[in-house]
């Protein structure tokens, strides 16, 4: 295996990108000398404090290895096994976590809601909760929102507040899957507190990996009571890192000088550039509004094959012809231009074919 040859930058996923310099530098610093294990170290303390400063509140912070663990353990801590979780039908917790939320909560049922552009709306939440209120159906307990959504859209502060108010009215807790929370904050230039606890979010799974760290997402409990014994839950699930400082240090690197927001803004900007290049091409259809760091478009099958033949990687998991183009902290204008040039050429060949 040739381990020295790097593949070129791609549009498949933001987790295809490497580690950003700020996270890398912090890791190197954390690697000097010894530190105590299991989170009893200065990096974990500093990273947690920076998260509290960022959100301007005294939240409880835990670092776990990845987003699936963050989401499923956070949801499990909000639920009993006889409860249910409401989420969008294409939510990551439903479609991409292999049943981990149900597993870690010992069988909590996930109830699916439809909603335009990947977003939930309060009336749909209310309808689902009121549909069954008898003892024979699992009791709705949590609503889970993904910010930014799986189709690259973003909930506004107003929309989140409306969901938070509906949840309060119905006695539900609110969980936010923030694998791309940074991109959402960058998209609306909203304050992180406005997008979370001030809108009624009880717990946020704050993603770092897709925004430039190597591993390690943060579970942020704004409602501290819900964090009760969460440390035991993490340990039991194999999510208590022995060398915790290497999960925490990248967060220090990302948060101390605003790199987290710079990288997310950059990724969003590259997606906007890609969107402006794609939107007027004939033969393709943009599928969702471009709000965060992705563009979704429907392309002819032959063009998809042609792009793949030219070495481009991207996902086509949203039905026939539906492609996802995801930008990262390190996507360059040249990457976007090269890709758009290949796409333009392939579309014109495809049109001129008899
Ligand atoms: C990537 C992602 C996650 C986390 O996935 P892991 O692979 O477990 O880190 C969670 N939610 C969404 C919406 C994601 O895109």
Short mmCIF file of C-alpha atoms in Angstrom, two decimals, residues 57-350:
data_model
loop_
_atom_site.label_atom_id
_atom_site.label_comp_id
_atom_site.label_asym_id
_atom_site.label_seq_id
_atom_site.Cartn_x
_atom_site.Cartn_y
_atom_site.Cartn_z
CA UNK A 57 -23.38 29.64 30.34
CA UNK A 58 -22.30 27.10 32.93
CA UNK A 59 -22.97 23.96 30.88
CA UNK A 60 -21.69 20.43 31.53
CA UNK A 61 -19.25 19.21 28.89
CA UNK A 62 -18.13 15.69 27.95
CA UNK A 63 -15.88 14.54 25.12
CA UNK A 64 -16.62 11.30 23.30
CA UNK A 65 -15.01 9.73 20.26
CA UNK A 66 -17.61 10.47 17.60
CA UNK A 67 -21.01 11.85 16.70
CA UNK A 68 -22.90 8.58 16.85
CA UNK A 69 -21.78 8.06 20.44
CA UNK A 70 -22.55 11.68 21.31
CA UNK A 71 -26.06 11.54 19.88
CA UNK A 72 -27.06 8.12 21.12
CA UNK A 73 -25.69 8.56 24.63
CA UNK A 74 -27.18 12.04 24.96
CA UNK A 75 -30.56 10.77 23.79
CA UNK A 76 -30.32 7.76 26.10
CA UNK A 77 -29.71 10.06 29.05
CA UNK A 78 -32.90 11.97 28.20
CA UNK A 79 -35.11 8.90 27.90
CA UNK A 80 -36.42 5.82 29.61
CA UNK A 81 -36.88 2.72 27.47
CA UNK A 82 -40.65 3.30 27.30
CA UNK A 83 -40.22 6.80 25.84
CA UNK A 84 -40.00 7.94 22.23
CA UNK A 85 -37.80 10.37 20.32
CA UNK A 86 -39.21 12.53 17.52
CA UNK A 87 -36.92 13.39 14.64
CA UNK A 88 -36.94 14.09 10.92
CA UNK A 89 -37.28 11.03 8.71
CA UNK A 90 -33.84 11.66 7.22
CA UNK A 91 -32.15 12.52 10.54
CA UNK A 92 -28.72 10.96 11.07
CA UNK A 93 -29.92 9.43 14.35
CA UNK A 94 -32.50 7.50 12.34
CA UNK A 95 -30.70 6.72 9.09
CA UNK A 96 -26.99 6.55 9.91
CA UNK A 97 -26.40 5.33 13.44
CA UNK A 98 -27.23 1.67 13.05
CA UNK A 99 -29.88 1.85 15.75
CA UNK A 100 -27.44 3.18 18.37
CA UNK A 101 -29.98 5.57 19.96
CA UNK A 102 -32.42 2.67 20.42
CA UNK A 103 -29.62 0.38 21.60
CA UNK A 104 -28.13 2.69 24.21
CA UNK A 105 -31.54 3.71 25.51
CA UNK A 106 -32.61 0.06 25.78
CA UNK A 107 -35.33 0.33 23.18
CA UNK A 108 -36.64 3.89 23.11
CA UNK A 109 -38.70 4.19 19.93
CA UNK A 110 -37.74 6.71 17.25
CA UNK A 111 -40.75 8.40 15.63
CA UNK A 112 -40.25 9.93 12.20
CA UNK A 113 -41.63 13.21 10.96
CA UNK A 114 -41.68 14.65 7.47
CA UNK A 115 -40.63 18.25 6.97
CA UNK A 116 -39.54 20.48 4.11
CA UNK A 117 -35.82 20.78 3.35
CA UNK A 118 -34.76 18.51 6.18
CA UNK A 119 -36.32 20.71 8.87
CA UNK A 120 -38.96 19.86 11.46
CA UNK A 121 -41.82 22.23 12.08
CA UNK A 122 -43.75 22.69 15.32
CA UNK A 123 -47.21 21.65 14.02
CA UNK A 124 -45.83 18.28 12.86
CA UNK A 125 -44.33 17.76 16.31
CA UNK A 126 -47.63 18.57 17.96
CA UNK A 127 -49.59 16.26 15.64
CA UNK A 128 -47.26 13.36 16.37
CA UNK A 129 -47.38 13.87 20.12
CA UNK A 130 -51.18 14.21 20.19
CA UNK A 131 -51.80 11.30 17.84
CA UNK A 132 -51.52 8.85 20.71
CA UNK A 133 -51.66 9.71 24.36
CA UNK A 134 -52.66 6.34 25.77
CA UNK A 135 -50.51 3.98 27.80
CA UNK A 136 -50.15 1.50 24.94
CA UNK A 137 -47.82 3.74 22.93
CA UNK A 138 -44.31 4.89 23.91
CA UNK A 139 -44.50 8.30 25.55
CA UNK A 140 -42.94 11.11 23.49
CA UNK A 141 -40.07 12.55 25.47
CA UNK A 142 -37.52 14.20 23.17
CA UNK A 143 -37.46 16.09 19.93
CA UNK A 144 -34.16 15.87 18.07
CA UNK A 145 -33.14 18.52 15.52
CA UNK A 146 -30.10 18.41 13.25
CA UNK A 147 -28.24 21.70 12.84
CA UNK A 148 -27.16 22.10 10.03
CA UNK A 149 -29.56 19.53 8.57
CA UNK A 150 -28.67 16.45 6.56
CA UNK A 151 -29.57 18.30 3.36
CA UNK A 152 -27.42 21.33 4.09
CA UNK A 153 -30.13 23.65 5.30
CA UNK A 154 -30.06 25.55 8.59
CA UNK A 155 -32.72 26.29 11.19
CA UNK A 156 -32.94 29.99 11.95
CA UNK A 157 -32.97 31.15 15.57
CA UNK A 158 -36.66 31.94 15.14
CA UNK A 159 -37.43 28.43 13.89
CA UNK A 160 -35.49 26.87 16.76
CA UNK A 161 -37.31 29.05 19.27
CA UNK A 162 -40.65 27.93 17.85
CA UNK A 163 -39.59 24.30 18.22
CA UNK A 164 -38.32 24.99 21.74
CA UNK A 165 -41.63 26.58 22.72
CA UNK A 166 -43.65 23.75 21.26
CA UNK A 167 -41.44 21.23 23.07
CA UNK A 168 -41.96 23.03 26.35
CA UNK A 169 -45.70 23.12 25.81
CA UNK A 170 -45.74 19.38 25.12
CA UNK A 171 -43.31 18.48 27.90
CA UNK A 172 -40.52 17.38 25.57
CA UNK A 173 -36.77 17.83 25.95
CA UNK A 174 -34.79 19.10 22.95
CA UNK A 175 -31.64 17.48 21.60
CA UNK A 176 -29.55 19.04 18.85
CA UNK A 177 -27.34 16.96 16.58
CA UNK A 178 -24.73 19.59 15.83
CA UNK A 179 -22.28 17.55 13.74
CA UNK A 180 -22.17 20.72 11.60
CA UNK A 181 -23.19 23.21 14.26
CA UNK A 182 -20.24 25.44 13.33
CA UNK A 183 -21.48 25.69 9.74
CA UNK A 184 -24.94 26.61 11.02
CA UNK A 185 -23.58 29.36 13.27
CA UNK A 186 -21.45 30.65 10.40
CA UNK A 187 -24.42 30.58 8.03
CA UNK A 188 -26.63 32.81 10.15
CA UNK A 189 -23.91 34.67 12.02
CA UNK A 190 -26.01 33.99 15.10
CA UNK A 191 -24.54 33.75 18.57
CA UNK A 192 -24.04 30.12 19.68
CA UNK A 193 -26.17 30.79 22.76
CA UNK A 194 -29.07 32.08 20.63
CA UNK A 195 -29.00 28.91 18.57
CA UNK A 196 -29.01 26.63 21.58
CA UNK A 197 -30.04 27.14 25.20
CA UNK A 198 -31.73 30.48 24.62
CA UNK A 199 -33.94 28.70 22.08
CA UNK A 200 -34.69 25.85 24.50
CA UNK A 201 -32.07 23.27 23.47
CA UNK A 202 -31.30 21.01 26.44
CA UNK A 203 -28.32 19.17 25.02
CA UNK A 204 -26.08 19.80 22.03
CA UNK A 205 -23.83 17.26 20.37
CA UNK A 206 -21.17 19.65 19.10
CA UNK A 207 -19.20 18.19 16.21
CA UNK A 208 -15.52 18.92 15.79
CA UNK A 209 -14.39 16.18 13.42
CA UNK A 210 -16.03 17.44 10.23
CA UNK A 211 -14.76 20.93 10.96
CA UNK A 212 -11.09 19.99 11.21
CA UNK A 213 -10.24 17.95 14.30
CA UNK A 214 -9.09 14.33 14.11
CA UNK A 215 -11.61 12.79 16.51
CA UNK A 216 -13.72 13.80 19.48
CA UNK A 217 -17.13 15.44 19.64
CA UNK A 218 -18.46 17.35 22.63
CA UNK A 219 -21.70 16.60 24.44
CA UNK A 220 -22.87 19.89 25.93
CA UNK A 221 -25.65 19.77 28.52
CA UNK A 222 -27.25 23.18 29.00
CA UNK A 223 -29.76 21.50 31.25
CA UNK A 224 -27.28 20.21 33.81
CA UNK A 225 -29.74 17.90 35.55
CA UNK A 226 -29.90 15.80 32.42
CA UNK A 227 -26.15 15.14 32.67
CA UNK A 228 -26.71 13.14 35.85
CA UNK A 229 -24.36 10.10 35.80
CA UNK A 230 -23.52 10.76 32.15
CA UNK A 231 -19.89 9.97 32.96
CA UNK A 232 -20.89 6.42 33.88
CA UNK A 233 -22.90 6.09 30.68
CA UNK A 234 -19.85 7.15 28.65
CA UNK A 235 -17.57 4.73 30.45
CA UNK A 236 -19.97 1.81 30.03
CA UNK A 237 -20.32 2.55 26.32
CA UNK A 238 -16.56 2.52 25.82
CA UNK A 239 -16.50 6.28 25.31
CA UNK A 240 -14.30 7.37 28.19
CA UNK A 241 -10.95 8.09 26.54
CA UNK A 242 -7.98 7.05 28.58
CA UNK A 243 -5.79 9.71 26.95
CA UNK A 244 -8.63 12.22 27.03
CA UNK A 245 -6.29 15.17 26.47
CA UNK A 246 -6.00 14.20 22.80
CA UNK A 247 -9.76 14.51 22.36
CA UNK A 248 -9.84 17.82 24.22
CA UNK A 249 -6.70 19.55 22.95
CA UNK A 250 -7.96 20.06 19.36
CA UNK A 251 -10.96 21.89 20.84
CA UNK A 252 -8.62 24.27 22.59
CA UNK A 253 -6.82 24.84 19.28
CA UNK A 254 -10.12 25.39 17.48
CA UNK A 255 -11.82 27.60 20.05
CA UNK A 256 -9.12 29.81 21.51
CA UNK A 257 -8.66 31.99 18.42
CA UNK A 258 -11.91 31.42 16.58
CA UNK A 259 -10.59 28.85 14.10
CA UNK A 260 -13.78 26.78 14.47
CA UNK A 261 -15.86 29.59 12.99
CA UNK A 262 -13.29 30.64 10.38
CA UNK A 263 -13.08 27.10 9.01
CA UNK A 264 -16.84 26.66 8.96
CA UNK A 265 -17.33 30.04 7.27
CA UNK A 266 -14.75 29.11 4.68
CA UNK A 267 -16.44 25.77 3.94
CA UNK A 268 -19.79 27.57 3.61
CA UNK A 269 -18.22 30.13 1.28
CA UNK A 270 -16.80 27.40 -0.95
CA UNK A 271 -20.25 25.78 -1.10
CA UNK A 272 -21.73 29.13 -2.10
CA UNK A 273 -19.13 29.45 -4.86
CA UNK A 274 -19.98 25.96 -6.08
CA UNK A 275 -23.68 26.79 -5.94
CA UNK A 276 -23.23 29.95 -8.05
CA UNK A 277 -21.32 27.94 -10.63
CA UNK A 278 -23.90 25.14 -10.74
CA UNK A 279 -27.18 27.01 -10.50
CA UNK A 280 -27.24 28.27 -14.08
CA UNK A 281 -25.97 25.14 -15.80
CA UNK A 282 -28.63 23.55 -17.94
CA UNK A 283 -29.25 19.85 -17.41
CA UNK A 284 -28.92 19.91 -13.65
CA UNK A 285 -31.33 20.67 -10.87
CA UNK A 286 -30.39 22.09 -7.49
CA UNK A 287 -32.29 20.05 -4.90
CA UNK A 288 -32.13 22.10 -1.71
CA UNK A 289 -31.38 25.71 -0.74
CA UNK A 290 -27.63 26.21 -0.21
CA UNK A 291 -27.27 27.38 3.38
CA UNK A 292 -24.33 25.55 4.98
CA UNK A 293 -21.37 23.75 3.39
CA UNK A 294 -23.10 21.46 0.91
CA UNK A 295 -24.75 21.66 -2.48
CA UNK A 296 -27.21 18.97 -3.54
CA UNK A 297 -27.95 18.56 -7.24
CA UNK A 298 -29.58 16.11 -9.57
CA UNK A 299 -27.33 15.20 -12.50
CA UNK A 300 -27.80 12.92 -15.51
CA UNK A 301 -26.45 9.41 -14.86
CA UNK A 302 -23.91 9.73 -17.69
CA UNK A 303 -22.55 12.93 -16.20
CA UNK A 304 -22.20 11.26 -12.80
CA UNK A 305 -20.23 8.45 -14.42
CA UNK A 306 -18.13 10.98 -16.32
CA UNK A 307 -17.25 12.87 -13.15
CA UNK A 308 -16.28 9.62 -11.45
CA UNK A 309 -14.13 8.68 -14.46
CA UNK A 310 -12.33 11.98 -14.01
CA UNK A 311 -11.58 11.01 -10.44
CA UNK A 312 -14.18 13.04 -8.55
CA UNK A 313 -15.70 11.52 -5.44
CA UNK A 314 -19.12 12.41 -4.03
CA UNK A 315 -22.15 10.64 -2.62
CA UNK A 316 -25.34 9.80 -4.51
CA UNK A 317 -27.45 8.51 -1.66
CA UNK A 318 -30.51 10.66 -2.15
CA UNK A 319 -32.27 8.70 -4.86
CA UNK A 320 -31.58 8.42 -8.54
CA UNK A 321 -29.31 11.19 -9.81
CA UNK A 322 -29.22 13.06 -6.49
CA UNK A 323 -25.64 14.05 -5.63
CA UNK A 324 -24.18 15.65 -2.55
CA UNK A 325 -21.19 17.94 -2.89
CA UNK A 326 -19.70 18.74 0.49
CA UNK A 327 -17.07 21.42 1.12
CA UNK A 328 -14.53 21.33 3.94
CA UNK A 329 -12.26 23.67 5.86
CA UNK A 330 -9.54 23.05 3.25
CA UNK A 331 -11.56 23.19 0.01
CA UNK A 332 -9.98 25.77 -2.30
CA UNK A 333 -11.48 28.03 -4.96
CA UNK A 334 -9.40 26.10 -7.46
CA UNK A 335 -10.98 22.79 -6.36
CA UNK A 336 -14.40 24.28 -6.97
CA UNK A 337 -13.39 25.77 -10.34
CA UNK A 338 -11.76 22.53 -11.53
CA UNK A 339 -14.80 20.53 -10.53
CA UNK A 340 -17.24 23.00 -12.11
CA UNK A 341 -15.19 23.02 -15.33
CA UNK A 342 -15.32 19.22 -15.58
CA UNK A 343 -19.03 19.24 -14.84
CA UNK A 344 -19.71 21.93 -17.45
CA UNK A 345 -17.75 20.00 -20.09
CA UNK A 346 -19.54 16.74 -19.31
CA UNK A 347 -22.96 18.38 -19.40
CA UNK A 348 -22.31 19.86 -22.81
CA UNK A 349 -21.04 16.51 -24.19
CA UNK A 350 -24.12 14.87 -22.74
#
